[in-house]
Every structure is written in structure tokens, then in C-alpha cells.
Coordinates of C-alpha atoms in Angstrom, one line a residue:
Chain A
M1 CA -7.8 2.9 -25.0
A2 CA -8.3 0.1 -23.1
F3 CA -4.6 -0.7 -21.9
T4 CA -4.6 -4.4 -22.5
H5 CA -1.8 -4.7 -25.2
L6 CA 1.4 -2.9 -25.7
R7 CA 0.8 -3.4 -29.4
E8 CA -2.4 -1.0 -29.3
L9 CA -0.1 1.5 -27.5
V10 CA 2.4 1.7 -30.0
E11 CA -0.1 1.8 -32.9
L12 CA -1.8 4.6 -31.2
A13 CA 1.2 6.6 -30.6
Q14 CA 2.7 5.7 -34.3
S15 CA -0.6 7.1 -35.7
R16 CA -0.7 10.2 -33.8
G17 CA 3.2 10.7 -34.2
V18 CA 3.7 11.1 -30.4
Q19 CA 5.4 9.5 -27.5
I20 CA 3.5 7.1 -25.2
S21 CA 3.8 9.3 -22.5
R22 CA 1.7 11.9 -24.4
V23 CA -1.0 9.1 -25.1
M24 CA -1.0 8.3 -21.4
L25 CA -1.4 11.9 -20.5
D26 CA -4.3 12.4 -23.1
V27 CA -6.4 9.5 -21.8
E28 CA -6.1 10.7 -18.2
V29 CA -7.2 14.0 -19.1
E30 CA -10.2 12.5 -20.6
Q31 CA -10.7 10.2 -17.9
S32 CA -10.1 12.2 -14.7
G33 CA -11.7 15.5 -15.7
A34 CA -8.4 17.4 -14.5
T35 CA -6.2 19.7 -16.7
E36 CA -3.1 18.4 -18.3
Q37 CA -1.1 20.7 -15.9
E38 CA -3.0 19.2 -12.8
I39 CA -2.0 15.9 -14.0
F40 CA 1.4 16.8 -14.6
D41 CA 2.0 18.7 -11.3
K42 CA 0.6 15.6 -9.3
M43 CA 3.3 13.2 -11.2
A44 CA 6.0 16.0 -10.6
Y45 CA 4.9 15.8 -7.0
Q46 CA 5.4 12.1 -6.7
F47 CA 8.9 12.3 -8.5
D48 CA 9.7 14.7 -5.7
I49 CA 8.7 12.2 -3.2
M50 CA 10.7 9.5 -4.9
E51 CA 13.8 11.7 -4.8
E52 CA 13.4 12.5 -1.3
A53 CA 13.1 8.7 -0.4
V54 CA 16.5 8.3 -2.6
R55 CA 18.4 11.1 -0.8
K56 CA 17.2 9.9 2.7
G57 CA 18.6 6.5 2.3
T58 CA 21.9 7.5 0.8
N59 CA 22.9 10.3 3.0
E60 CA 22.7 8.2 5.9
P61 CA 21.9 4.5 6.8
V62 CA 18.2 3.7 7.1
Q63 CA 17.2 0.8 9.2
S64 CA 14.2 -1.1 9.0
R65 CA 11.6 -1.3 11.8
S66 CA 12.0 -5.0 12.2
G67 CA 15.9 -4.4 12.5
I68 CA 16.6 -7.3 10.3
T69 CA 17.7 -5.1 7.2
G70 CA 19.3 -1.7 6.4
G71 CA 21.9 0.5 5.6
D72 CA 22.9 -1.0 2.1
G73 CA 21.8 2.1 0.3
H74 CA 24.0 4.0 2.0
R75 CA 26.9 1.5 2.0
M76 CA 26.6 1.1 -1.9
Y77 CA 26.5 4.8 -2.3
E78 CA 29.9 5.2 -0.4
Y79 CA 31.6 2.4 -2.6
V80 CA 30.1 4.2 -5.8
K81 CA 32.0 7.3 -4.7
K82 CA 35.3 5.8 -4.6
G83 CA 35.1 5.0 -8.2
Q84 CA 36.4 1.7 -8.2
S85 CA 33.4 -0.5 -9.2
F86 CA 33.0 -2.9 -12.3
I87 CA 29.8 -1.4 -13.3
D88 CA 30.1 2.5 -14.3
P89 CA 29.3 4.6 -11.1
S90 CA 26.6 6.6 -12.6
A91 CA 24.8 3.5 -13.5
L92 CA 25.7 1.8 -10.2
S93 CA 24.2 4.8 -8.4
A94 CA 20.9 3.8 -9.6
M95 CA 21.3 0.4 -7.6
A96 CA 22.2 2.3 -4.5
Y97 CA 19.1 4.7 -4.9
A98 CA 16.9 1.8 -5.4
L99 CA 18.1 0.0 -2.1
S100 CA 17.7 3.1 -0.4
V101 CA 14.1 3.7 -1.4
S102 CA 13.3 0.2 -0.5
E103 CA 14.8 0.6 2.9
V104 CA 13.0 3.7 3.6
N105 CA 9.9 1.6 2.7
S106 CA 10.8 -1.1 5.2
A107 CA 11.3 1.8 7.9
M108 CA 7.8 3.1 7.1
G109 CA 9.3 6.0 5.5
R110 CA 7.2 7.8 2.6
I111 CA 7.6 6.5 -0.8
V112 CA 5.6 6.1 -4.1
A113 CA 4.1 2.7 -4.8
T114 CA 5.6 2.0 -8.5
P115 CA 3.6 -0.1 -9.2
T116 CA 3.5 -1.4 -5.5
A117 CA 5.2 -0.6 -2.1
G118 CA 7.5 -3.8 -2.5
S119 CA 8.9 -2.6 -5.8
A120 CA 9.1 1.1 -5.1
G121 CA 12.8 1.3 -5.3
I122 CA 13.3 0.7 -9.2
L123 CA 11.7 3.5 -10.9
P124 CA 13.1 6.1 -8.5
G125 CA 16.2 4.3 -8.5
V126 CA 17.0 4.5 -12.4
L127 CA 15.0 7.9 -12.9
V128 CA 16.9 9.7 -10.1
S129 CA 20.2 8.4 -11.3
V130 CA 19.4 9.8 -14.9
L131 CA 18.4 12.9 -13.4
D132 CA 21.7 13.0 -11.3
S133 CA 23.6 12.6 -14.8
G134 CA 22.4 15.9 -15.9
R135 CA 21.5 14.8 -19.2
Y136 CA 17.8 14.8 -18.9
K137 CA 15.3 17.5 -18.0
R138 CA 13.3 16.9 -14.7
E139 CA 10.0 17.6 -16.8
D140 CA 11.2 15.0 -19.2
I141 CA 11.6 12.6 -16.4
V142 CA 8.4 13.3 -15.0
M143 CA 6.8 12.7 -18.5
S144 CA 8.8 9.2 -18.6
L145 CA 6.9 8.3 -15.6
M146 CA 3.5 8.5 -17.5
T147 CA 5.1 5.9 -20.1
A148 CA 5.8 3.8 -17.2
A149 CA 2.3 4.0 -16.0
A150 CA 1.0 3.1 -19.2
I151 CA 3.2 0.1 -19.3
G152 CA 2.4 -0.9 -16.0
L153 CA -1.6 -0.4 -16.6
V154 CA -1.1 -2.9 -19.5
I155 CA 0.6 -5.5 -17.5
A156 CA -1.9 -5.2 -14.6
N157 CA -4.8 -5.4 -16.8
S158 CA -3.4 -8.4 -18.9
A159 CA -1.6 -10.0 -16.2
S160 CA -0.9 -8.9 -12.4
I161 CA 1.1 -6.5 -10.4
S162 CA 0.6 -8.3 -7.2
G163 CA 3.2 -10.7 -5.7
A164 CA 0.3 -12.6 -3.8
A165 CA -1.3 -13.2 -7.2
G166 CA 1.6 -13.7 -9.8
G167 CA 4.9 -13.9 -7.8
C168 CA 7.8 -11.3 -7.7
Q169 CA 7.9 -11.3 -11.3
A170 CA 4.7 -9.4 -11.2
E171 CA 5.9 -6.8 -8.8
V172 CA 9.5 -6.5 -9.5
G173 CA 9.5 -7.7 -13.1
S174 CA 6.8 -5.3 -13.6
A175 CA 8.9 -2.4 -12.2
T176 CA 11.7 -3.4 -14.1
A177 CA 9.8 -3.4 -17.4
M178 CA 8.2 -0.2 -16.7
A179 CA 11.5 1.5 -15.8
A180 CA 13.3 0.1 -18.9
G181 CA 10.5 1.4 -21.1
A182 CA 10.6 4.8 -19.3
L183 CA 14.5 5.1 -20.1
V184 CA 14.1 4.1 -23.7
E185 CA 11.5 6.9 -24.1
L186 CA 13.5 9.5 -22.2
A187 CA 16.4 8.6 -24.6
D188 CA 14.2 9.5 -27.6
G189 CA 13.6 5.9 -28.5
T190 CA 10.7 5.2 -30.5
P191 CA 7.4 3.6 -29.0
E192 CA 8.3 0.3 -30.5
Q193 CA 11.6 0.3 -28.8
V194 CA 10.1 1.1 -25.6
T195 CA 8.0 -2.1 -25.8
H196 CA 11.0 -4.2 -26.7
A197 CA 12.8 -2.9 -23.6
V198 CA 9.5 -4.1 -21.8
G199 CA 9.8 -7.4 -23.4
L200 CA 13.5 -7.8 -22.7
A201 CA 13.5 -6.8 -19.0
L202 CA 10.2 -8.8 -18.2
K203 CA 11.8 -12.1 -19.9
N204 CA 14.6 -11.5 -17.3
S205 CA 12.2 -11.5 -14.5
L206 CA 10.1 -14.5 -15.3
G207 CA 9.4 -17.2 -12.9
L208 CA 10.9 -14.8 -9.9
V209 CA 9.2 -16.1 -7.0
C210 CA 7.6 -14.0 -4.1
D211 CA 9.1 -15.6 -0.8
P212 CA 9.7 -12.8 1.7
V213 CA 11.2 -13.8 4.8
A214 CA 9.0 -13.4 7.7
G215 CA 6.4 -12.1 5.2
L216 CA 8.1 -8.7 5.5
V217 CA 8.9 -6.5 2.6
E218 CA 12.6 -6.6 3.5
I219 CA 14.3 -10.0 2.5
P220 CA 14.9 -10.5 -0.6
C221 CA 12.6 -7.4 -1.8
I222 CA 15.1 -4.8 -1.3
V223 CA 18.2 -6.4 -2.7
R224 CA 15.9 -7.5 -5.7
N225 CA 15.1 -3.8 -6.1
G226 CA 18.6 -3.0 -6.1
L227 CA 19.9 -5.6 -8.9
H228 CA 16.8 -5.0 -11.0
S229 CA 17.6 -1.5 -11.4
I230 CA 20.7 -2.4 -13.2
T231 CA 18.6 -4.8 -15.2
A232 CA 16.3 -2.0 -16.2
L233 CA 19.3 0.2 -17.6
A234 CA 20.5 -2.7 -19.3
A235 CA 17.4 -3.7 -21.0
A236 CA 16.9 0.0 -22.0
D237 CA 20.4 0.0 -23.6
M238 CA 19.6 -3.3 -25.3
A239 CA 16.5 -1.7 -26.8
L240 CA 18.0 1.3 -27.8
A241 CA 20.8 -0.6 -29.7
G242 CA 18.4 -2.1 -31.7
V243 CA 18.0 -5.6 -30.0
R244 CA 14.3 -6.7 -30.3
S245 CA 12.5 -9.3 -28.1
I246 CA 11.8 -12.0 -30.4
I247 CA 8.7 -13.1 -28.4
P248 CA 6.6 -10.1 -28.8
P249 CA 6.5 -8.1 -25.6
D250 CA 2.7 -8.7 -25.1
E251 CA 3.1 -12.5 -25.5
V252 CA 6.0 -12.1 -22.8
I253 CA 3.4 -10.3 -20.7
A254 CA 0.8 -13.4 -21.3
A255 CA 3.6 -15.8 -20.4
M256 CA 4.3 -13.9 -17.1
Y257 CA 0.6 -14.3 -16.3
R258 CA 0.5 -18.1 -17.0
I259 CA 3.7 -18.5 -14.9
G260 CA 2.2 -16.6 -11.9
N261 CA -0.7 -18.8 -12.0
E262 CA 1.2 -22.0 -12.2
L263 CA 3.4 -20.9 -9.0
P264 CA 2.5 -22.7 -6.0
L265 CA 0.9 -20.8 -3.2
S266 CA 4.0 -21.3 -0.8
L267 CA 5.8 -19.0 -3.4
R268 CA 3.2 -16.4 -3.6
E269 CA 3.7 -13.9 -0.7
T270 CA 2.8 -16.4 1.8
G271 CA 6.1 -16.4 3.6
I272 CA 6.5 -20.1 3.6
G273 CA 8.5 -21.1 0.6
G274 CA 11.9 -20.2 -1.0
L275 CA 13.8 -17.9 1.0
A276 CA 11.5 -17.7 3.7
G277 CA 11.3 -21.5 4.1
T278 CA 15.2 -21.6 4.5
P279 CA 16.7 -22.3 8.1
T280 CA 17.8 -18.9 8.7
G281 CA 14.6 -17.4 7.3
K282 CA 12.6 -19.4 9.5
A283 CA 14.8 -18.2 12.4
I284 CA 14.3 -14.8 11.4
R285 CA 10.6 -15.3 11.4
E286 CA 10.7 -16.7 14.9
R287 CA 12.9 -13.9 16.2
V288 CA 10.8 -11.2 14.9
F289 CA 7.4 -12.4 15.4
G290 CA 7.8 -15.2 18.2
R291 CA 7.2 -18.9 18.2
V292 CA 4.0 -19.2 16.5
T293 CA 1.6 -20.9 19.0
G294 CA -1.4 -21.2 16.4
T295 CA -4.3 -18.9 17.4
D296 CA -6.8 -21.6 16.6
V297 CA -5.3 -23.8 19.6
G298 CA -8.1 -23.6 22.2
A299 CA -10.8 -22.1 20.3
S300 CA -12.7 -21.5 23.1
A301 CA -10.3 -18.8 24.1
G302 CA -11.2 -17.2 20.9
V303 CA -9.1 -14.0 21.6
Q304 CA -5.3 -13.7 22.4
A305 CA -4.1 -10.5 23.9
C306 CA -1.2 -9.6 21.6
R307 CA -0.8 -5.6 22.3
T308 CA -2.3 -3.1 24.7
R309 CA -1.7 0.6 24.9
A310 CA 2.0 1.8 26.0
V311 CA 3.4 -1.9 25.7
H312 CA 5.9 -1.3 23.2
V313 CA 8.2 -3.8 21.7
P314 CA 11.8 -3.0 22.0
E315 CA 13.3 -3.0 18.6
T316 CA 16.6 -4.9 18.7
T317 CA 18.6 -4.1 15.9
V318 CA 20.8 -6.7 14.3
Q319 CA 24.0 -5.1 12.7
D320 CA 24.7 -6.1 9.1
H321 CA 23.8 -9.4 8.0
L322 CA 22.3 -12.3 10.3
E323 CA 24.3 -15.1 11.4
P324 CA 21.8 -18.1 12.2
A325 CA 24.0 -18.6 15.4
T326 CA 23.3 -15.1 16.3
L327 CA 19.6 -15.3 16.4
Q328 CA 17.9 -14.8 19.8
D329 CA 14.6 -14.7 21.3
H330 CA 13.0 -11.6 20.1
P331 CA 11.1 -9.8 22.6
A332 CA 8.4 -9.5 20.2
G333 CA 7.8 -13.1 20.8
K334 CA 6.8 -12.5 24.3
E335 CA 4.0 -10.2 22.8
T336 CA 2.4 -12.6 20.7
V337 CA 2.2 -15.6 22.6
T338 CA 0.9 -14.1 26.0
D339 CA -2.5 -14.8 26.7
E340 CA -3.2 -12.0 29.0
V341 CA -3.6 -8.5 28.5
R342 CA -0.6 -6.6 29.6
E343 CA -1.2 -3.5 31.5
A344 CA 0.5 -0.1 30.6
D345 CA 3.8 0.3 32.0
T346 CA 4.6 3.7 31.1
G347 CA 8.2 3.3 32.6
Q348 CA 8.9 1.3 29.4
E349 CA 7.3 3.4 27.0
Q350 CA 9.4 4.7 24.3
P351 CA 8.4 6.8 21.5
R352 CA 9.2 5.2 18.3
E353 CA 10.9 7.8 16.5
G354 CA 13.6 7.6 19.0
Q355 CA 14.3 4.0 17.6
T356 CA 14.1 4.9 14.0
T357 CA 16.8 6.1 12.1
I358 CA 14.9 8.1 9.5
Chain B
M1 CA -2.9 6.2 -14.2
F2 CA -1.9 7.2 -10.4
E3 CA -3.1 3.6 -9.3
I4 CA 0.1 2.5 -11.0
I5 CA 2.5 5.3 -10.3
G6 CA 1.1 6.1 -6.7
P7 CA -0.1 6.4 -4.2
V8 CA 2.4 8.3 -2.2
M9 CA 2.3 6.3 1.0
V10 CA 4.5 5.3 4.2
G11 CA 5.8 1.8 3.8
P12 CA 6.3 -1.0 4.1
S13 CA 3.3 -2.7 2.2
S14 CA 0.1 -1.6 0.5
S15 CA -1.9 -4.2 2.0
H16 CA -0.6 -4.1 5.5
T17 CA 0.0 -0.6 6.1
A18 CA -2.0 1.6 3.4
G19 CA -4.8 -0.5 3.4
A20 CA -5.0 -0.8 7.2
L21 CA -4.8 2.9 7.7
R22 CA -7.7 3.2 5.2
I23 CA -9.8 1.0 7.4
G24 CA -8.8 3.1 10.3
Q25 CA -10.1 6.1 8.5
I26 CA -13.6 4.5 7.8
A27 CA -14.0 3.4 11.2
R28 CA -13.2 7.2 12.3
Q29 CA -15.6 8.6 9.8
L30 CA -18.4 6.3 11.0
L31 CA -17.9 7.3 14.6
G32 CA -17.7 10.9 13.4
T33 CA -16.0 12.2 16.1
E34 CA -12.7 12.0 18.0
P35 CA -12.4 8.4 19.3
G36 CA -11.2 7.8 23.1
Y37 CA -11.0 4.2 22.8
A38 CA -10.2 1.4 20.0
A39 CA -10.2 -2.0 20.4
F40 CA -8.5 -3.9 17.2
Q41 CA -9.0 -7.6 16.9
L42 CA -6.7 -9.0 14.0
F43 CA -7.4 -11.8 11.9
G44 CA -5.1 -14.0 9.5
S45 CA -2.1 -12.5 8.1
F46 CA -2.8 -9.1 10.1
A47 CA -2.6 -11.2 13.2
E48 CA 0.7 -12.9 12.4
T49 CA 2.6 -9.9 10.8
Y50 CA 0.9 -6.9 12.2
Q51 CA 4.1 -5.6 13.9
G52 CA 6.6 -6.0 11.2
H53 CA 4.3 -4.4 8.6
G54 CA 3.4 -1.5 11.3
T55 CA -0.3 -2.6 10.6
D56 CA -1.0 -1.6 14.2
L57 CA 0.5 1.9 13.9
A58 CA -1.4 2.1 10.6
L59 CA -5.0 1.2 12.1
I60 CA -4.1 3.7 15.1
A61 CA -3.3 6.4 12.6
G62 CA -6.3 5.9 10.6
V63 CA -8.7 6.1 13.5
L64 CA -6.7 9.4 14.5
G65 CA -7.6 10.7 11.1
M66 CA -4.2 10.7 9.4
T67 CA -3.6 10.0 5.6
T68 CA -1.7 7.3 4.2
D69 CA 1.3 9.6 3.1
D70 CA 1.4 11.1 6.6
D71 CA 5.1 11.2 8.0
D72 CA 3.7 10.7 11.4
V73 CA 2.1 7.3 10.7
R74 CA 5.2 5.5 12.4
R75 CA 4.7 7.5 15.6
A76 CA 0.8 7.0 15.6
D77 CA 1.1 5.1 19.2
A78 CA 3.0 8.0 20.7
I79 CA 0.4 10.6 19.2
A80 CA -2.4 8.2 20.5
V81 CA -1.1 8.7 24.1
E82 CA -0.9 12.6 23.4
R83 CA -4.5 12.6 22.2
G84 CA -5.8 10.6 24.7
L85 CA -7.1 7.7 22.6
E86 CA -6.6 4.3 24.5
Y87 CA -6.1 1.2 22.2
Q88 CA -5.9 -2.4 22.6
F89 CA -4.9 -5.1 19.9
T90 CA -6.1 -8.9 20.2
K91 CA -5.8 -11.8 18.0
G92 CA -8.8 -13.1 16.8
S93 CA -9.5 -16.7 15.8
G94 CA -12.2 -18.3 13.6
G95 CA -14.4 -16.5 11.3
Q96 CA -14.4 -17.2 7.4
Y97 CA -12.6 -13.8 6.8
H98 CA -10.2 -12.5 4.3
P99 CA -6.6 -13.0 5.3
N100 CA -6.0 -9.5 6.1
T101 CA -9.1 -8.6 8.3
V102 CA -9.6 -6.5 11.6
A103 CA -12.6 -6.3 13.8
I104 CA -12.8 -2.6 15.3
H105 CA -14.7 -1.4 18.2
L106 CA -14.3 2.3 18.4
S107 CA -15.8 4.7 20.6
G108 CA -15.7 8.4 21.6
G109 CA -18.2 10.9 23.3
D110 CA -21.3 8.7 23.6
R111 CA -20.8 7.1 20.2
T112 CA -19.4 3.6 19.3
V113 CA -18.9 2.0 16.1
R114 CA -18.4 -1.8 15.4
L115 CA -17.0 -3.1 12.1
V116 CA -15.0 -5.9 10.5
A117 CA -13.2 -5.0 7.4
S118 CA -10.4 -6.2 5.1
S119 CA -7.4 -5.0 3.3
L120 CA -7.9 -6.5 -0.3
G121 CA -4.4 -5.4 -1.5
G122 CA -2.9 -2.3 -3.3
G123 CA -4.2 -0.1 -0.4
K124 CA -7.8 -1.1 -1.1
A125 CA -10.2 -1.6 2.0
E126 CA -13.7 -3.1 2.3
V127 CA -16.1 -3.0 5.4
Q128 CA -17.4 -6.7 5.7
E129 CA -19.8 -6.0 8.6
L130 CA -21.2 -2.9 10.4
E131 CA -22.6 -3.6 13.7
G132 CA -22.8 -7.0 13.1
L133 CA -24.9 -6.7 10.1
P134 CA -23.4 -8.1 6.5
L135 CA -23.1 -4.8 4.8
R136 CA -20.3 -4.5 2.3
F137 CA -18.6 -1.2 1.2
S138 CA -15.4 0.4 0.2
A139 CA -16.1 4.0 0.9
E140 CA -14.0 4.7 -2.2
I141 CA -16.8 7.0 -3.5
P142 CA -19.0 9.2 -1.4
T143 CA -21.1 6.8 0.8
L144 CA -24.0 7.8 3.2
V145 CA -24.6 5.5 6.2
L146 CA -28.1 5.9 7.4
Y147 CA -29.0 4.4 10.9
H148 CA -33.0 4.3 10.9
Q149 CA -36.2 2.4 11.7
D150 CA -37.3 -0.4 9.4
Q151 CA -40.5 1.2 7.9
A152 CA -42.3 1.3 4.6
G153 CA -41.3 4.1 2.0
F154 CA -37.9 4.8 3.8
L155 CA -35.7 3.8 0.8
A156 CA -38.3 5.3 -1.5
K157 CA -37.9 8.8 0.4
V158 CA -34.1 8.5 0.6
S159 CA -33.8 7.9 -3.2
Q160 CA -36.3 10.7 -4.1
L161 CA -34.2 13.3 -2.1
L162 CA -30.9 12.2 -3.6
D163 CA -32.3 12.4 -7.0
S164 CA -34.0 15.8 -6.5
S165 CA -30.6 16.9 -5.1
G166 CA -28.9 15.7 -8.3
Y167 CA -27.1 12.7 -6.9
N168 CA -26.9 9.1 -8.8
I169 CA -27.2 6.2 -6.4
A170 CA -24.4 3.8 -7.6
R171 CA -25.0 0.9 -4.8
L172 CA -27.5 0.6 -2.1
A173 CA -27.9 -1.9 0.7
L174 CA -30.2 -2.2 3.8
E175 CA -30.0 -4.7 6.5
R176 CA -32.1 -4.8 9.6
W177 CA -32.1 -6.7 12.9
R178 CA -35.7 -7.5 12.5
R179 CA -38.9 -6.2 10.7
G180 CA -39.8 -2.9 11.9
G181 CA -36.7 -2.6 14.0
D182 CA -33.5 -0.8 13.8
A183 CA -31.9 -1.0 10.5
I184 CA -28.9 0.3 8.6
T185 CA -28.7 1.6 4.8
V186 CA -25.4 2.1 3.0
C187 CA -25.9 4.2 -0.1
E188 CA -23.0 5.0 -2.6
V189 CA -23.4 8.0 -4.9
D190 CA -21.7 9.6 -7.6
G191 CA -20.3 12.9 -7.1
H192 CA -19.1 14.7 -3.8
L193 CA -21.8 14.9 -1.2
K194 CA -22.5 18.6 -0.1
S195 CA -23.2 19.1 3.5
D196 CA -26.6 20.7 3.0
I197 CA -27.9 16.9 2.0
C198 CA -27.6 15.9 5.7
E199 CA -29.6 18.6 6.9
V200 CA -32.2 18.0 4.3
M201 CA -32.2 14.3 5.1
R202 CA -32.3 14.8 8.7
S203 CA -35.2 17.0 8.7
S204 CA -37.5 15.1 6.2
I205 CA -36.8 11.6 6.0
P206 CA -39.1 9.7 8.8
G207 CA -37.4 7.1 10.8
L208 CA -33.9 8.3 10.2
K209 CA -32.0 8.3 13.5
E210 CA -28.6 9.2 12.5
L211 CA -26.4 9.5 9.6
R212 CA -22.8 9.7 8.5
V213 CA -20.9 10.7 5.3
L214 CA -17.8 8.7 4.2
Q215 CA -16.0 10.7 1.7
A216 CA -12.6 12.2 1.0
E217 CA -12.4 15.9 2.1
S218 CA -12.8 18.1 -0.7

């Protein structure tokens, strides 16, 4: 099994009369030399980590290290509990969870890359929300992660799961497709329905550019993880209802790959174009990293000191969403433009954990 | 499969955090002892965004021997102070390096290591230069790094020893400063390297001055 086409995956599952997760597990046993139980246990451990990140970000607000984002997972979670939302609360909780995991990620908390750190919110978001619904067993949810892995492998092998290579469609788009497929299998859909969910979900992500503000995995990554968890749920429901992706799912993946190649570099994780290039995006960059002086200026200098032991960057925290007018010189700026090595000043030293909310 | 669902890591970026930590780990394993001083020179995207991504903390965590999923990575700087590690970050310019590259000078005891390494994405790391020699390796599979005299028959002896111990050589590179002078050989093998291989090599390979084993602990 080369994992290059969903079609092959479906045929293999159909011929054996099993689900895609079983095909994936058998291949893994064969290739890794580990036992079925060992592999299952490792995946179950990863699901534990996912759930831990979900709870961490919903129980209390989590602030990113840069201070530019945070608290939205908790905010959504509190809103969901009021029961006044347009989207059914059980589904909307998936969004709160996805936001939470992405916020934990940006706070240097522990997450599982699914398939990447930048798209790590979507699978935990939908899967922990269905766990909470009480309709599915934990073991079955762990197995559905193997289906997600099989889908992700096909996408990685035939297109890309890297934002730098293929844009956000390759990260968040892939994660959405993986989550949609996993949900369909969990709901006892057929292997073919699994792939239609992939096709439908991925279609809705085509063209999504990777334009992180200041190059950080925060804006718009966190919000995209949140909203795409809803897309994953919806795509799963469409496939289970019998809606098909008229363009075969493998061809949708191929289209995603071609679109990725045609994206300009400024929209592939360079932090230059798109939202990163807006006036506010640029102002945030300057506030977080300081005015870029160009390290190549004065080549004879060669090296610029940017940080020594015990020089800590105080982390200013911006509440809620930034207004361009409120942007001020960030202390970090002084760090990156200085051209002399600063000596340790233990009086200013603050352990980082004191500044982190998780 | 676990490259798609996984690894478990601290955020926010597989290339700028997990990959950077991995580079720090490689440097530590090459040093072979607790480091007392570390200088990191950052290039490209590492230099521009290291604070926002915690690349600095990840590098420190790596040379301290932490793993990519260690919750303490975000307070690696404080732990460095506790453990007596002095460190320094500088920005480098020039050089035709990959965007996410760091040059590390690590010392501890009477040992020093200098290397240039890049984070290639998805947590993958690759050494580009070791002690100024163009040696490229990822240390993803068990890797022997041999510091030796350049002399006839050295590689023959190495391969003979590995073969008789049941190891298959997956990749091999030798670089030297000058003919007959100091040299470094990097040898990647299939299968976990047992500690006795070091003893055997030290005692029976003429010209071998030092060796390091880079591999995940079993």
C-alpha cells in the first residue's frame, strides 16, 4: 500500500470488508514491527494529549507567548454553554475546542501535530466534541485517528501538508479533510463515503493561502482551525447523507497540489502577503519583533547580538483584539536592533512561566 | 502513520520549535557531556522570528537534553540558569544557508562542538557542517561520529568492525582538513547501536581519537 490514492485505499478496504482504519493499522504493524496493541496504545496516548490541550484552553483563557492572541477558546466555550447559539451547541463546542488547542500551541503548550502544529486544532476539536456527546466509544475515536492518518498520508504523498509548500489549504485544508473522513468512519459510513467527505471538505479549502501575521502561528491560524472544525463536521454530514464529490476526491487533492504550486511565495508562509501584509499585520510584526533593520546592512559587522543570558523580553499582553492605534513599540524591538551584547541583569530576570497563563 | 498524527510536541511550530530543539539535542549528543556554555548564531527566518516561535527556548532545551514534548521547554531559559548553562544568541548574516539555520558553539568540561544545522520542516533537522567540515547528517537513525587521523585503512577497519558486529552501514562520509591530518567520519547504521561497539572501536581502530554515538535512547 503506497498511500498515494484514496481510490486504492477504498478498494483495499472494500476487498477485505474492513474499515480504512483497519487497513492503516495493519500496514503500520507490518512496517514498524510493533504490535497492534503497541500502536493502538501510542495513538490512544496521543488522543489523551489532544484532550488535555482541549481542556486546558477551554477551562481558562490561554494567552500566546507573543501576547497578540488568546482566550478565544475559553470565550467560545462560555458562549456555547449559554445555549443561545445559531449552531447546535454540541457542534459549536468543536470550534471552541479547536480554538483552544491552537491557542495552547501558540503558548508553547503540548499538542499533537495533526498533521502540523499550525493545523493541530481541528482533529482534537471535532473528536473531543464527539467524545463529549457520549455517542462514541473512546477506542473507536482512537481508531478513527488511524483513518485520519491514512487520509493525511495520501495527501502528503500526492500533494503536500506544508504551508510553506502549498499554502494553508495544505495544512488546515488537509486537517479538515482528515477530520471529515475520520468522522464519517466513526459514524459507520462506508470507506467510499469517507473519501467523499475528504473531497467535499478539501474543495471548500482550495486556494486558502498561508499568510501568518508576523510569521507567527497565530493570526489567522487559530481562527481558521476553529472555523474549519465546523466545516469538517458539515462535510462529514454531507457525505453521510449521500452527497458525493463529483470531482473524484483524488482529483481534488491533485487540484490542491497544483494550486499550491501556483501560489506566489508571498502567500506561502513567508509572513509577507495577505493578512500579514495589511497595515495592522505589519504593525503587529513591528511590535513583536521590532523594526527590521536588515541584518545584511554593514556586512563587516557580520554578527548582531540579539540576546544573551538573563536578558528577558518582557511580554506585554494585549487584551482582546488589537486596534492599530494602540500598537506601541514592543520591548522586543530593542532586543533585535541592538548591536551590542547586553550584559546580564539579574534584577530584570523573570522566569517565563510567571508570564504564561498555562 | 505517526508522522501524520504526531509527534506530540510543544508548540507553536514544527520547524521553528520542534526542529530547533532537535538541533540542540544533536549538539548535546556530539558534546557528550553537560554543556556549560552555548552560543547560537541564528540565520534567516530563525533570526527574524526566533522569539515569537520560541526557537531560542527550543534550542536551549535541546542542548539541556529535553525532548520535543517536554512541558518545561517554555521555561528552558530559567532551567539553563539553574543548571549553570551560559548562553548567547546572535544574528548571523551572509552564508548560503537554508532559511531556518543556526550555528552552534557548545562547550562543557574540556570539550567543544561547533556545528551548523538547519530545520527542514515537520520537526526534521539536518546538520550542514561539523567543525567547519561539510558533513551532512540528520541523526534520525543511529549515527557514529568518529574523530580520527586520516590514514590508510581507517574506513576498511570501521566497516569490517561494524559488519562483524552485525550492523549495516546506511550512509558514510569522511572529511579531512588535509591529507594525513585530522578527519571526521560520519557513519549512519541500521539498528540500535549497543554500547559495546564503542569499546571495541576505541581499542581496535588505529588513528581513532574520539567517537560519539547519536541515537534515541532505547
